[in-house]
Short mmCIF file of C-alpha atoms in Angstrom, two decimals:
data_model
loop_
_atom_site.label_atom_id
_atom_site.label_comp_id
_atom_site.label_asym_id
_atom_site.label_seq_id
_atom_site.Cartn_x
_atom_site.Cartn_y
_atom_site.Cartn_z
CA MET A 1 5.06 -73.53 59.10
CA THR A 2 5.49 -76.01 56.24
CA THR A 3 4.83 -75.46 52.81
CA GLY A 4 1.44 -77.70 52.57
CA ASP A 5 0.53 -75.03 55.60
CA VAL A 6 1.51 -72.39 53.21
CA TRP A 7 -0.89 -73.59 50.29
CA GLY A 8 -3.54 -74.31 52.91
CA VAL A 9 -3.65 -71.08 54.00
CA ALA A 10 -3.60 -70.01 50.35
CA GLY A 11 -6.39 -72.44 49.20
CA ALA A 12 -8.26 -70.96 52.34
CA VAL A 13 -8.14 -67.46 51.16
CA LEU A 14 -9.17 -68.55 47.28
CA ALA A 15 -11.79 -70.26 49.07
CA SER A 16 -13.17 -67.33 50.87
CA LEU A 17 -12.64 -65.13 47.82
CA GLY A 18 -15.05 -67.36 45.68
CA GLY A 19 -11.90 -68.65 44.18
CA GLY A 20 -9.67 -67.91 40.98
CA SER A 21 -12.34 -66.20 38.88
CA VAL A 22 -12.44 -63.56 41.54
CA ILE A 23 -8.92 -62.86 40.88
CA VAL A 24 -8.95 -62.66 37.48
CA ALA A 25 -11.94 -60.41 37.45
CA ALA A 26 -9.93 -58.18 39.85
CA PHE A 27 -7.02 -58.18 37.86
CA SER A 28 -8.94 -57.59 34.40
CA ASN A 29 -10.48 -54.86 36.13
CA TRP A 30 -7.12 -53.11 37.26
CA LEU A 31 -5.62 -53.83 33.86
CA GLY A 32 -8.26 -51.91 31.81
CA LYS A 33 -8.65 -49.08 34.03
CA LEU A 34 -4.44 -48.69 33.68
CA TRP A 35 -5.30 -48.96 29.61
CA ALA A 36 -8.00 -46.78 29.91
CA ASP A 37 -6.24 -44.05 31.94
CA ARG A 38 -2.82 -43.84 29.79
CA LEU A 39 -4.88 -43.84 26.50
CA MET A 40 -6.79 -41.13 28.21
CA GLU A 41 -3.70 -39.27 28.91
CA LYS A 42 -2.42 -39.78 25.08
CA GLU A 43 -5.33 -38.20 24.23
CA ARG A 44 -5.05 -35.20 26.15
CA ALA A 45 -1.67 -34.75 24.99
CA GLN A 46 -2.67 -34.77 21.79
CA HIS A 47 -5.50 -32.40 21.83
CA ALA A 48 -3.03 -30.36 24.00
CA LYS A 49 -0.55 -30.26 21.09
CA GLU A 50 -3.14 -29.58 18.41
CA LEU A 51 -4.62 -26.53 20.59
CA GLU A 52 -1.48 -25.45 20.74
CA LYS A 53 -0.99 -25.28 17.02
CA LEU A 54 -4.56 -23.74 16.48
CA ARG A 55 -3.34 -21.08 19.37
CA SER A 56 -0.29 -20.14 17.39
CA SER A 57 -1.86 -20.17 14.37
CA LEU A 58 -4.75 -17.25 15.95
CA GLU A 59 -1.80 -15.45 17.03
CA ARG A 60 -0.43 -15.22 13.86
CA SER A 61 -3.60 -14.48 12.20
CA THR A 62 -4.05 -11.64 15.11
CA ARG A 63 -0.75 -10.24 14.57
CA LEU A 64 -1.11 -9.72 10.47
CA LEU A 65 -4.89 -8.18 11.13
CA GLN A 66 -3.83 -5.78 13.82
CA GLY A 67 -0.75 -4.68 11.83
CA GLU A 68 -3.23 -4.22 8.64
CA ILE A 69 -5.72 -2.23 10.95
CA GLU A 70 -2.88 -0.01 12.23
CA LYS A 71 -2.43 0.87 8.73
CA THR A 72 -5.56 2.33 7.87
CA LEU A 73 -6.64 5.62 9.34
CA PHE A 74 -10.05 6.14 10.25
CA VAL A 75 -11.42 9.78 9.62
CA SER A 76 -14.70 11.18 9.35
CA LYS A 77 -16.59 11.52 5.93
CA THR A 78 -15.48 15.42 5.99
CA HIS A 79 -12.16 14.31 6.22
CA PHE A 80 -12.01 12.07 3.57
CA GLU A 81 -13.86 14.08 1.06
CA THR A 82 -11.86 16.81 1.83
CA GLU A 83 -8.73 15.03 0.87
CA PHE A 84 -10.15 12.85 -2.04
CA LYS A 85 -11.01 16.53 -3.73
CA ALA A 86 -7.78 18.32 -2.95
CA LEU A 87 -5.71 15.22 -4.44
CA ALA A 88 -7.91 14.61 -7.00
CA VAL A 89 -7.45 18.43 -7.97
CA ILE A 90 -3.28 18.02 -7.69
CA TRP A 91 -3.41 14.98 -9.89
CA ARG A 92 -5.56 16.43 -12.40
CA ARG A 93 -2.77 19.18 -12.73
CA VAL A 94 -0.25 17.00 -12.56
CA ALA A 95 -1.28 15.18 -15.69
CA GLN A 96 -1.90 18.39 -17.56
CA VAL A 97 1.95 19.09 -17.03
CA ARG A 98 3.26 15.57 -18.44
CA ALA A 99 0.72 16.20 -20.94
CA ARG A 100 1.53 19.77 -22.36
CA MET A 101 5.11 19.15 -21.74
CA ASN A 102 4.94 16.05 -24.26
CA ARG A 103 2.69 17.77 -26.94
CA LEU A 104 5.64 20.53 -26.87
CA HIS A 105 8.49 18.58 -27.79
CA LEU A 106 6.18 16.82 -30.17
CA HIS A 107 5.97 20.56 -31.96
CA GLU A 108 9.86 21.35 -31.31
CA ALA A 109 10.70 17.72 -33.10
CA LEU A 110 8.28 18.98 -36.06
CA VAL A 111 10.73 22.63 -35.92
CA LEU A 112 13.84 20.71 -36.05
CA LYS A 113 12.88 18.67 -38.76
CA GLY A 114 12.09 21.93 -41.03
CA GLU A 115 8.25 20.93 -41.07
CA GLY A 116 7.51 24.56 -39.42
CA LEU A 117 8.50 27.55 -38.18
CA PRO A 118 9.91 28.52 -34.12
CA SER A 119 6.70 30.56 -34.17
CA LEU A 120 4.94 27.25 -34.18
CA LEU A 121 5.70 26.76 -30.44
CA PHE A 122 4.38 29.78 -29.21
CA ALA A 123 0.73 28.38 -28.54
CA PRO A 124 1.96 24.97 -26.96
CA PHE A 125 4.45 26.61 -24.77
CA GLY A 126 1.68 29.15 -23.94
CA LEU A 127 -0.34 25.94 -22.82
CA PHE A 128 2.95 24.33 -21.00
CA ASP A 129 2.67 28.02 -18.91
CA THR A 130 -0.66 27.92 -18.13
CA ALA A 131 -0.35 24.29 -16.84
CA VAL A 132 2.65 24.80 -14.48
CA ASN A 133 0.95 27.62 -13.26
CA HIS A 134 -2.24 26.04 -12.48
CA LEU A 135 -0.39 23.18 -10.69
CA ILE A 136 1.79 25.60 -8.65
CA HIS A 137 -1.34 27.00 -7.33
CA ALA A 138 -2.85 23.49 -6.49
CA ILE A 139 0.03 22.40 -4.90
CA ASP A 140 0.10 25.65 -2.91
CA TYR A 141 -3.89 25.92 -1.89
CA GLN A 142 -4.18 22.63 -1.63
CA SER A 143 -1.42 21.87 0.98
CA PRO A 144 -3.38 21.80 4.38
CA PHE A 145 -5.45 18.82 3.04
CA TYR A 146 -2.59 15.99 2.18
CA PRO A 147 0.54 14.29 3.44
CA ASN A 148 3.92 15.87 3.61
CA GLU A 149 5.43 12.88 1.77
CA ILE A 150 2.98 13.67 -1.29
CA PHE A 151 3.87 17.22 -1.06
CA GLN A 152 7.42 16.39 -1.38
CA GLN A 153 7.07 14.50 -4.50
CA LEU A 154 5.07 17.06 -5.73
CA GLU A 155 8.24 19.54 -5.53
CA ALA A 156 10.12 16.92 -7.76
CA VAL A 157 7.61 17.52 -10.31
CA LEU A 158 7.53 20.91 -10.00
CA GLU A 159 11.34 21.29 -10.03
CA VAL A 160 11.77 19.84 -13.41
CA ALA A 161 8.66 21.58 -14.85
CA LEU A 162 9.69 24.83 -13.90
CA LEU A 163 13.39 24.18 -15.04
CA GLU A 164 11.89 23.06 -18.45
CA ARG A 165 9.78 25.96 -18.43
CA GLN A 166 12.55 28.73 -18.02
CA GLU A 167 15.34 26.94 -20.44
CA PHE A 168 12.39 26.37 -23.42
CA GLY A 169 11.23 30.25 -23.00
CA ALA A 170 14.87 30.93 -23.10
CA SER A 171 15.48 29.16 -26.26
CA LEU A 172 12.13 30.41 -27.79
CA GLU A 173 12.84 34.25 -27.18
CA ARG A 174 16.45 33.64 -28.89
CA ASN A 175 14.99 31.55 -31.54
CA ASP A 176 17.60 28.84 -30.62
CA PHE A 177 16.79 25.24 -30.96
CA ASN A 178 19.10 22.54 -31.92
CA GLU A 179 19.34 19.04 -31.36
CA GLY A 180 20.92 19.41 -27.58
CA ARG A 181 18.12 21.46 -26.80
CA TYR A 182 15.55 18.95 -27.83
CA ARG A 183 17.73 15.68 -25.67
CA GLN A 184 17.26 17.82 -22.71
CA GLY A 185 14.02 18.17 -23.05
CA LYS A 186 13.37 14.46 -23.78
CA GLU A 187 15.24 13.82 -20.67
CA ARG A 188 13.33 16.48 -18.68
CA PHE A 189 10.06 14.71 -19.93
CA ALA A 190 11.22 11.41 -18.76
CA GLN A 191 12.11 12.65 -15.29
CA ILE A 192 8.74 14.25 -15.30
CA LEU A 193 6.79 10.56 -15.92
CA GLN A 194 8.99 9.15 -13.25
CA ALA A 195 7.89 12.06 -10.88
CA ALA A 196 4.58 11.77 -11.61
CA GLU A 197 4.20 7.71 -11.39
CA ALA A 198 5.57 8.49 -8.07
CA VAL A 199 2.94 11.21 -7.10
CA SER A 200 0.41 8.58 -8.68
CA SER A 201 1.58 5.85 -6.43
CA LEU A 202 1.34 7.76 -3.44
CA ILE A 203 -1.81 8.97 -3.91
CA ARG A 204 -3.37 5.68 -4.40
CA GLU A 205 -1.58 4.12 -0.94
CA ARG A 206 -2.95 7.21 0.26
CA ILE A 207 -6.70 6.55 -0.46
CA SER A 208 -6.24 3.15 0.45
CA LYS A 209 -5.64 3.93 3.66
CA LEU A 210 -8.21 6.03 4.60
CA SER A 211 -11.43 4.12 6.40
CA VAL A 212 -14.47 6.57 7.02
CA TYR A 213 -16.45 5.93 10.40
CA GLY A 214 -19.96 4.93 9.38
CA GLY A 215 -20.10 3.24 6.06
CA THR A 216 -20.03 3.67 2.58
CA PHE A 217 -20.83 7.32 0.86
CA ALA A 218 -21.21 8.84 -2.40
CA ILE A 219 -18.22 11.38 -3.11
CA ASP A 220 -18.29 14.49 -5.25
CA THR A 221 -15.41 14.31 -7.44
CA THR A 222 -16.25 17.90 -9.02
CA VAL A 223 -13.09 19.64 -8.63
CA SER A 224 -12.86 23.34 -8.61
CA PRO A 225 -10.06 25.45 -11.39
CA TYR A 226 -7.50 25.34 -8.58
#
């Protein structure tokens, strides 16, 4: 077949297909579909990427929320009220020991300055002694109703208070007060302050972790003497 024959056949094909316009139209359709498919694939990839980011963010938020839920202890109303009242009694007694011990040392300072006789110390020491006894009873009587970590910190408060009561009482019996005794008492008071703050922090943390089934309710904050 000659070159002329080839062109003749090509012309016949074009003529049978309606000419070059048909080929151009077919090519345009094919090219348009190709670009559309590519754009669609790009959109899918972008959406998949954003969806993955959203999924990862949601998973992180879920883990954080789960962590907070796990920190929360769901208890009954009765349990909450019982523990709350026990902790209220405990803290009241700790605060009383702290206040009575401070007042005792203020009177001791007056005696050392010569502004009062040692007999001035009997009344504040009696109040301090009573406060320590109340704390002992509160720790013992309420012990089933609060966590062991709070009990251990209360023991630290009580240990310092008992030591101060013993040594101050001995000095009172001997009528023996001096700067050394006063400094030692102030150091113990600083220890009481630190231990009491630790108890307060533990109590606040404990209450914040408790969540009651069934919503909110009124709490009876009346506390017994012990």
